[in-house]
CSV table of C-alpha atoms (C1' of nucleotides) in Angstrom, one decimal:
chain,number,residue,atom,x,y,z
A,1,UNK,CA,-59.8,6.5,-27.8
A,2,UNK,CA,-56.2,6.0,-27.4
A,3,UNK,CA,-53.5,8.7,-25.8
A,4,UNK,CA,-51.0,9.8,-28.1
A,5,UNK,CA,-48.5,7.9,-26.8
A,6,UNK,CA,-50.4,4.8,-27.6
A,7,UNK,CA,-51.3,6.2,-31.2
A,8,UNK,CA,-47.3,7.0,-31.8
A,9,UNK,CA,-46.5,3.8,-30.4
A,10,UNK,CA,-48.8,1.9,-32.9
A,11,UNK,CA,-47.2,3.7,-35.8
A,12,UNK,CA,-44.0,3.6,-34.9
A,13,UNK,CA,-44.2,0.0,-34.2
A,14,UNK,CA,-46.2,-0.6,-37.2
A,15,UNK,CA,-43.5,1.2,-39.5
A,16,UNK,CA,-40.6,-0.6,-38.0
A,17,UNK,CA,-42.4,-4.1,-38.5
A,18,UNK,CA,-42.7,-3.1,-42.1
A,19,UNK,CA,-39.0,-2.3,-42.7
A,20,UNK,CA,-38.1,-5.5,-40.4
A,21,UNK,CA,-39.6,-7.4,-43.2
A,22,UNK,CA,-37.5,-5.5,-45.8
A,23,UNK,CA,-34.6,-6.5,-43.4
A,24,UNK,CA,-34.0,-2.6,-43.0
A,25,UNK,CA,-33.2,-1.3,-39.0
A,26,UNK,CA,-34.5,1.9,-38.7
A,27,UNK,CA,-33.4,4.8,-36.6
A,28,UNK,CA,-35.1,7.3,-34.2
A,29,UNK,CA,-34.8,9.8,-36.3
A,30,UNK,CA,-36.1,8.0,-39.7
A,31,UNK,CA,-38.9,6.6,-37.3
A,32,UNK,CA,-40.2,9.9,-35.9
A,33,UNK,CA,-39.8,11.7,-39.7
A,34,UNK,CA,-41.9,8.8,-41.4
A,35,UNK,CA,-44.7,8.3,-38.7
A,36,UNK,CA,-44.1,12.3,-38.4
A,37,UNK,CA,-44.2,12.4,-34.5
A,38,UNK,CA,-42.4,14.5,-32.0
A,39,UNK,CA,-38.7,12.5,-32.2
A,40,UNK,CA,-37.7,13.1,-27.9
A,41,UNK,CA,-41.1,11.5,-26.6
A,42,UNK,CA,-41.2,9.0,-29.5
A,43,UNK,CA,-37.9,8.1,-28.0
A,44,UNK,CA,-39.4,7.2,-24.8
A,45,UNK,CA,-42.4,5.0,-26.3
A,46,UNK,CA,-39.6,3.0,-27.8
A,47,UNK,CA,-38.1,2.6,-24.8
A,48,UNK,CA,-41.4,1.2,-23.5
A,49,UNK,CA,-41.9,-1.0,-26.2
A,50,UNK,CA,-38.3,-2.4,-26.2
A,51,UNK,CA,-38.3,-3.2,-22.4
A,52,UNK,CA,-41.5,-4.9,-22.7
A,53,UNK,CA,-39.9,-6.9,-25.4
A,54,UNK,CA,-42.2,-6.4,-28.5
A,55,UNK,CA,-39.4,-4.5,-31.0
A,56,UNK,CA,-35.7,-4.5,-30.3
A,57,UNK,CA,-33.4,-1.9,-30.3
A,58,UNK,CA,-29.7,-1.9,-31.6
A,59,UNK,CA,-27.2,0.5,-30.1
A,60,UNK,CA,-24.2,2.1,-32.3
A,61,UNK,CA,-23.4,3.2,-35.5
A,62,UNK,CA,-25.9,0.7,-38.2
A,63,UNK,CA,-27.8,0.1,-34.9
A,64,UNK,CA,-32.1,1.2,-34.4
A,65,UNK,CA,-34.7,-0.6,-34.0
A,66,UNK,CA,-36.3,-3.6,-35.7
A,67,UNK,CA,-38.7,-6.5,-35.3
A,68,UNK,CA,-38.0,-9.6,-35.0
A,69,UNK,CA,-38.6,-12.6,-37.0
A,70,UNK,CA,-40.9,-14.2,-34.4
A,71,UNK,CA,-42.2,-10.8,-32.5
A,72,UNK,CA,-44.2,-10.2,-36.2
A,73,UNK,CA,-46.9,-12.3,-34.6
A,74,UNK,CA,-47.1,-9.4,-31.4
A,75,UNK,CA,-51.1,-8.3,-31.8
A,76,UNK,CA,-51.9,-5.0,-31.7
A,77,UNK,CA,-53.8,-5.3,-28.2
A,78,UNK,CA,-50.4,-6.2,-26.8
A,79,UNK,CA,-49.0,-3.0,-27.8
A,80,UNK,CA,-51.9,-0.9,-26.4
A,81,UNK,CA,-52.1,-3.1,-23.4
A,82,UNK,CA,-48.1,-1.6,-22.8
A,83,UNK,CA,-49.0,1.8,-23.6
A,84,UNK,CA,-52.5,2.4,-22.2
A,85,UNK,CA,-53.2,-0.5,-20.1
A,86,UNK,CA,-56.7,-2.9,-20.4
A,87,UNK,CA,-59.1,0.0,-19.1
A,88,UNK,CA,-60.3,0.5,-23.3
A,89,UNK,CA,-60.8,-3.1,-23.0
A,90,UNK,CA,-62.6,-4.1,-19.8
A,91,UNK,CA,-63.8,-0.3,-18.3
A,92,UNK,CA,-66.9,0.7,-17.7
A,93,UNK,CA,-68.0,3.4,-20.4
A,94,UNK,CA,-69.7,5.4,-17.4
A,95,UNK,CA,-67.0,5.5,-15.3
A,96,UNK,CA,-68.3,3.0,-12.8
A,97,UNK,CA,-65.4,1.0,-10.5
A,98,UNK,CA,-67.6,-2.1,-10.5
A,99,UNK,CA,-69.8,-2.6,-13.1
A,100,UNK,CA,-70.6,-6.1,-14.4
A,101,UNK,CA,-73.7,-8.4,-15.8
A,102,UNK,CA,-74.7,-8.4,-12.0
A,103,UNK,CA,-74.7,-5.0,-11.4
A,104,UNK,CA,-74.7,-2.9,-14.3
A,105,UNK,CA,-74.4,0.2,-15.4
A,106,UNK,CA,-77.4,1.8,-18.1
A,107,UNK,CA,-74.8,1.4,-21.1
A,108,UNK,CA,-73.3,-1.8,-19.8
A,109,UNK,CA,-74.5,-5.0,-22.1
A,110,UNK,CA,-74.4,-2.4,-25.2
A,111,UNK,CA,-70.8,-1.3,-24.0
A,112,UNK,CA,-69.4,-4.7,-23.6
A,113,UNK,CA,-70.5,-5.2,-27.0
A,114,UNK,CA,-68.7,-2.6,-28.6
A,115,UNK,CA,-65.5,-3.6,-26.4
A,116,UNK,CA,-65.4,-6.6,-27.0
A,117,UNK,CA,-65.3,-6.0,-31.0
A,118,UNK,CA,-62.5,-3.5,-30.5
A,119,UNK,CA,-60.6,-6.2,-28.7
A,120,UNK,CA,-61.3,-8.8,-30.6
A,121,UNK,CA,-60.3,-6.3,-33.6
A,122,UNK,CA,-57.0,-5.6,-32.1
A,123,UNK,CA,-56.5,-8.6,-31.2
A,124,UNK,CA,-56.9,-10.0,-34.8
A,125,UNK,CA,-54.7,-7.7,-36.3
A,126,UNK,CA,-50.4,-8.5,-35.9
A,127,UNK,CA,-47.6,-6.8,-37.2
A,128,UNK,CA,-47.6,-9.6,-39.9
A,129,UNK,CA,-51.0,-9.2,-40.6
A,130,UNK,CA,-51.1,-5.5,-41.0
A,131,UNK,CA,-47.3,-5.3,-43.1
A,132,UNK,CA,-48.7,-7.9,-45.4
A,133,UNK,CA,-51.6,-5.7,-46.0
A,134,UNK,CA,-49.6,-2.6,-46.0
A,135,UNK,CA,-47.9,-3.6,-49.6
A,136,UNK,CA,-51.1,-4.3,-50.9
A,137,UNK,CA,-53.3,-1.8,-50.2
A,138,UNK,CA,-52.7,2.3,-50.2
A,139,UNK,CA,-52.4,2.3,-46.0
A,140,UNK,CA,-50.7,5.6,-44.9
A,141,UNK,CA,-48.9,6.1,-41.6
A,142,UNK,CA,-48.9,10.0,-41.6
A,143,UNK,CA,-50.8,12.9,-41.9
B,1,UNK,CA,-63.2,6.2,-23.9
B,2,UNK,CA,-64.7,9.3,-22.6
B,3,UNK,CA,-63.0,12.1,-20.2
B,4,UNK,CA,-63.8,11.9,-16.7
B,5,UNK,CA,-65.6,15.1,-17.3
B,6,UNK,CA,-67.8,13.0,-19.9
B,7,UNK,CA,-68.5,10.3,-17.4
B,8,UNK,CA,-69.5,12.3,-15.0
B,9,UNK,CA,-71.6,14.5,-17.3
B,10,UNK,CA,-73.9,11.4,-18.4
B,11,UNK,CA,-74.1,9.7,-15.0
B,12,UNK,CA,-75.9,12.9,-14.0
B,13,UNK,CA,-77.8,13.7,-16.9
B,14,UNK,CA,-79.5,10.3,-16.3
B,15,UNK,CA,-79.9,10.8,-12.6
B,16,UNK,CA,-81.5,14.1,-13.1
B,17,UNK,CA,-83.7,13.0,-16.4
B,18,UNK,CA,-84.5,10.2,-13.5
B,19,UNK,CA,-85.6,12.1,-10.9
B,20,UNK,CA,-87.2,14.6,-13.8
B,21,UNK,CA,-89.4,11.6,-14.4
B,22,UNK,CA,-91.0,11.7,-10.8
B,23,UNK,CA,-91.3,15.3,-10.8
B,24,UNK,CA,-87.7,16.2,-8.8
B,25,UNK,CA,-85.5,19.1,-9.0
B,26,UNK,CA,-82.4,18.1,-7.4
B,27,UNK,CA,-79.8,20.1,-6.3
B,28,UNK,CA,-76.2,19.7,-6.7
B,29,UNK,CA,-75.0,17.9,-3.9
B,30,UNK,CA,-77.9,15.5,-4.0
B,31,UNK,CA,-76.4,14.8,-7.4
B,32,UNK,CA,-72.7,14.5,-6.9
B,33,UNK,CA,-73.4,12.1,-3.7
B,34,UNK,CA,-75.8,9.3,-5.8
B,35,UNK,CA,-73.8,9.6,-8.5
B,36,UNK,CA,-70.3,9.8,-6.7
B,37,UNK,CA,-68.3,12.1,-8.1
B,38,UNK,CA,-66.8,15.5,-6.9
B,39,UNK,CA,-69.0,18.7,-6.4
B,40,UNK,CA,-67.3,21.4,-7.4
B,41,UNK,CA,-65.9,19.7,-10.8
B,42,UNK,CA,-69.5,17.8,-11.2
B,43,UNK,CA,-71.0,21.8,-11.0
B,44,UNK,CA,-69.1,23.0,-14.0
B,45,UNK,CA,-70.4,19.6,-15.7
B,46,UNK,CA,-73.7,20.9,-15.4
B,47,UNK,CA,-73.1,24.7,-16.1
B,48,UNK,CA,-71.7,23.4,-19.7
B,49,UNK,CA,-74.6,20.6,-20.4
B,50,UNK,CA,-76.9,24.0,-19.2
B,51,UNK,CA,-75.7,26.6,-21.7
B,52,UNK,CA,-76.2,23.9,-24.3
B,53,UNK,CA,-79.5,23.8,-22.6
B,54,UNK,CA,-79.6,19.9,-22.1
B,55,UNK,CA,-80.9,20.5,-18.8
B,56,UNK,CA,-82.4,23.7,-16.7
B,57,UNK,CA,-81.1,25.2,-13.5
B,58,UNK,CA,-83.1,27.5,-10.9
B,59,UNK,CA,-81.7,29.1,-8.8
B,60,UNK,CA,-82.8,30.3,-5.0
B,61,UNK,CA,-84.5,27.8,-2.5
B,62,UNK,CA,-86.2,24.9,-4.2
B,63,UNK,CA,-84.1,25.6,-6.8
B,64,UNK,CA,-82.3,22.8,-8.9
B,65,UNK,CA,-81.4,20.7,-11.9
B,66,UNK,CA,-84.4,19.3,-13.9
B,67,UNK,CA,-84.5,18.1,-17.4
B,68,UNK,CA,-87.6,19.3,-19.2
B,69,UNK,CA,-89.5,17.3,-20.7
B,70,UNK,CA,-88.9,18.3,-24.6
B,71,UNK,CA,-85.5,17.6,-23.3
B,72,UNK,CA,-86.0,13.9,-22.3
B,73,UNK,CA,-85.4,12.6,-26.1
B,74,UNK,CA,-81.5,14.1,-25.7
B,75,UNK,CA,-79.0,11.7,-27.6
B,76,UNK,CA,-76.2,10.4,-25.2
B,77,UNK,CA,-74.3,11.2,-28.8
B,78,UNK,CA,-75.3,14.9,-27.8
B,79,UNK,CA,-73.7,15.0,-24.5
B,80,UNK,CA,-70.7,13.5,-25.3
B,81,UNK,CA,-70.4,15.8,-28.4
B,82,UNK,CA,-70.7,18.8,-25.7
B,83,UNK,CA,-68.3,17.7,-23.5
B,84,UNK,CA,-65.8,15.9,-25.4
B,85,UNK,CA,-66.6,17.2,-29.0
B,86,UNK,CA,-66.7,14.5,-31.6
B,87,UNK,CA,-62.9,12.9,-32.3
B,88,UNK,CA,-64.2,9.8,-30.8
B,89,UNK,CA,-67.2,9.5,-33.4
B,90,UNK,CA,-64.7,10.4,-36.6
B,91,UNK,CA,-61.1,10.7,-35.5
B,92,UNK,CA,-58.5,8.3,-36.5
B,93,UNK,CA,-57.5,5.2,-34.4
B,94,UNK,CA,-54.0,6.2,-35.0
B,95,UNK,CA,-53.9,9.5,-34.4
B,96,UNK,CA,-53.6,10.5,-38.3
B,97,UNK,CA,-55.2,14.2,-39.3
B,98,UNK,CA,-56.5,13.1,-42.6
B,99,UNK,CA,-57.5,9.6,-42.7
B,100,UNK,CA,-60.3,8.2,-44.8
B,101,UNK,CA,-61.5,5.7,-47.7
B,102,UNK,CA,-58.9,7.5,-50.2
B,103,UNK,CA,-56.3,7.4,-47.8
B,104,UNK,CA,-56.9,5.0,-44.9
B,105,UNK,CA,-54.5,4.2,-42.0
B,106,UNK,CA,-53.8,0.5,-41.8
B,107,UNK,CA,-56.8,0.1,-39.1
B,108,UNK,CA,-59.1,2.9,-41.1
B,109,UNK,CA,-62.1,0.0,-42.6
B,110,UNK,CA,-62.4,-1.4,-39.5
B,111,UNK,CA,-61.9,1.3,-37.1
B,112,UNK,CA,-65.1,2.9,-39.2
B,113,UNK,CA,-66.8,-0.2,-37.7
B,114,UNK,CA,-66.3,0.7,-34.1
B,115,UNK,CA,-67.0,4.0,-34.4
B,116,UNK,CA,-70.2,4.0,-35.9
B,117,UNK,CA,-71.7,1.2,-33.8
B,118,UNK,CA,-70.9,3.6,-30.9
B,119,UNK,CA,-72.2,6.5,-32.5
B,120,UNK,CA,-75.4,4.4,-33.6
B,121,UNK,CA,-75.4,3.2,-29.7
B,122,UNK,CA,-75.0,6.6,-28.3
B,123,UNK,CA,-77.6,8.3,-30.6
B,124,UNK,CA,-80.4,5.4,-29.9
B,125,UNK,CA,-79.8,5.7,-26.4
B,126,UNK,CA,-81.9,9.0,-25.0
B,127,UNK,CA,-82.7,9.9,-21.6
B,128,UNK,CA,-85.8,8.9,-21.6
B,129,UNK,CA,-85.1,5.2,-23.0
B,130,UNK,CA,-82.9,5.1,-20.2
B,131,UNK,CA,-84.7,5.8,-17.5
B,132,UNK,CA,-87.7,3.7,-18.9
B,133,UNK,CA,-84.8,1.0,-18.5
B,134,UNK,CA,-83.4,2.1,-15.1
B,135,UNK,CA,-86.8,1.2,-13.4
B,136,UNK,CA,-87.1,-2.0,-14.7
B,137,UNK,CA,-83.8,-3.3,-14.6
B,138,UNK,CA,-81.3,-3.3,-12.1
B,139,UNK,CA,-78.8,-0.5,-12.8
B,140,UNK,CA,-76.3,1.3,-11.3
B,141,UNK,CA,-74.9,4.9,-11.6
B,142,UNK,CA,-72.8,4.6,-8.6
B,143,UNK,CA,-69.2,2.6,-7.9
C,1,DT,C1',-7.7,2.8,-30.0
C,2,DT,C1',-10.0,6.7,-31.3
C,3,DT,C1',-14.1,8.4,-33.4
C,4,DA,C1',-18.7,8.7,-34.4
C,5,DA,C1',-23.4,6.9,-34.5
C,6,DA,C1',-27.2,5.6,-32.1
C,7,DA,C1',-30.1,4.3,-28.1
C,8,DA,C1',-30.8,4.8,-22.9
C,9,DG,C1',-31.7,7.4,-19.0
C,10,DG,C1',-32.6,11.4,-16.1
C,11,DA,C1',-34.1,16.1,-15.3
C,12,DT,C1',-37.0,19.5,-16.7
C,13,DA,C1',-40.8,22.1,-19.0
C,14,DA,C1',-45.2,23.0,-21.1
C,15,DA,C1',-50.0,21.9,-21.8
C,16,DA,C1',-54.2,19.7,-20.7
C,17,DA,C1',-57.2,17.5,-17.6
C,18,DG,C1',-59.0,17.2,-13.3
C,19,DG,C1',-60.4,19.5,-9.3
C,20,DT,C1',-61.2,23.4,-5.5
C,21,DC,C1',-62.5,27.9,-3.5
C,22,DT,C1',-64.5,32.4,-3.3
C,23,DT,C1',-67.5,35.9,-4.9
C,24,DT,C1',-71.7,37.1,-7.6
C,25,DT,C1',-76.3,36.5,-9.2
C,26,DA,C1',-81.0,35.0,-8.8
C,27,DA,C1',-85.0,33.2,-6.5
C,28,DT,C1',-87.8,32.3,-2.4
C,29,DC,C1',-89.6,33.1,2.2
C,30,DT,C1',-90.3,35.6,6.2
D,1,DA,C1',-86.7,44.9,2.3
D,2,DG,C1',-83.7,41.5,4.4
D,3,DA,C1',-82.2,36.9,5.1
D,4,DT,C1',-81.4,32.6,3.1
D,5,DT,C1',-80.8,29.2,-0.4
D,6,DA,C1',-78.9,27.5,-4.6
D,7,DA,C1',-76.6,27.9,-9.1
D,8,DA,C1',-73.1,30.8,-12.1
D,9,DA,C1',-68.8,32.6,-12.8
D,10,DG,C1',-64.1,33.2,-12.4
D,11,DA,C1',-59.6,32.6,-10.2
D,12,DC,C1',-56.8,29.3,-8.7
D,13,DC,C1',-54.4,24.8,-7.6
D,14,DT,C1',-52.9,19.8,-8.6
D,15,DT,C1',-51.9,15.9,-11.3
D,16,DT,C1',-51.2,13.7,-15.5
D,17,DT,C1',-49.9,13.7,-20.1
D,18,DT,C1',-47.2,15.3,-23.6
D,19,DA,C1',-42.9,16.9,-24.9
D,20,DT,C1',-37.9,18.6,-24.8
D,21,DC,C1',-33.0,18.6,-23.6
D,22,DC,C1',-28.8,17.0,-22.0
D,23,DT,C1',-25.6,13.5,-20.5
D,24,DT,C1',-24.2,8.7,-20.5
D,25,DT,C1',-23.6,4.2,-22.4
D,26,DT,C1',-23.0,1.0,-26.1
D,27,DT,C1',-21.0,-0.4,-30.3
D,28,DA,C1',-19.4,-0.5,-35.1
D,29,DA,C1',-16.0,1.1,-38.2
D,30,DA,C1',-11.8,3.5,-39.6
DNA sequence: TTTAAAAAGGATAAAAAGGTCTTTTAATCT
DNA sequence: AGATTAAAAGACCTTTTTATCCTTTTTAAA
């Protein structure tokens, strides 16, 4: 569904937002330990993540990364959209370049269906959303 | 969604339960052109859906793909599961080994959602509903 | 101001996915 | 039987994804 550095990404990202709201920055290290993913490449998805302005990052001794106040809102498509771009959302499930209403594909009007719920899904669901949840619930971040 | 292998795999299942229909063999080149994708990748594509004897080869002039009729009520869930086994019908959203009811990552309930609407899709959907469909309406298995 | 902590950036490596090419096997037709 | 046609099989190549390592930059604290 997603590539692993999507699936890191949305942990990492997810696990931040949740100590962001505990007021706690958060290291690499501490990151890739708690969302138990390889620490180098999670490194890099950070990086991703930070220049596209969705979690910040602190340099320097007390520095790491964090959410801020008004980036809680960031839906999850927004995140995925960085990390694996809109094919999940608007590709055809056979592959096909063009494939639309006009000229579809066999799967198409079942397809855009199922699409469209995932996006709507990801869209829904915010760093807020899913943090407020997280306390509540028994939600689990690794293996 | 699906590899490319996967695409490629169901576009030409469904040209060759197609041309099954009206009593065709077709042979590999005819396939990878009116489905457009490569030969020589699209002929391992077929030697895998063949050993898991979702459709037939002959060999020698004449010779051929076909998809026997016994055949024609295959599950797209079936071909996907031979091609790209079945993560994207139970794995986790996130990426997480074990995730389920007792211990769900924070998208598990509704992840479950997505999946099994696809799943439900992809098992409903045989070849021969397909092709049934591909005379009737207007669709594509070409870019 | 030196030291140390922490992220950024760049080069490189390993693994997987995607794809090609050549030889072998099987079937059909003179 | 021999020639020809077509898929099977296996070796090989290329690109992308996943992952690591090392150096540089930034910055807080002693």
């Amino acid at each position: 569904m997603f590539s692993k550095s999507c699936e890191y990404g949305l942990r990492a990202a997810i696990f931040i937002a949740q100590q962001s709201k505990l007021k706690n920055k958060v290291s690499l290290s501490t990151i890739s330990e708690e969302i138990n993913s390889p620490q180098a490449f999670t490194a890099k998805i950070l990086q991703q993540l930070t220049r596209n302005n969705i979690i910040k990052s602190i340099k320097g001794p007390y520095g790491g990364f964090m959410v801020e106040e008004e980036k809680m809102s960031t839906q999850l498509s927004e995140i995925v959209n960085v990390l694996d771009g809109d094919s999940i959302f608007t590709g055809c499930g056979l592959g096909l370049k063009q494939c639309d209403a006009s000229a579809p594909c066999p799967l198409h009007f079942e397809f855009v269906e199922i699409r469209e719920r995932l996006k709507k899904m990801l869209e829904n669901t915010t760093l807020i959303s899913i943090t407020d949840e997280l306390n509540i619930e028994s939600t689990i971040l690794k293996p």
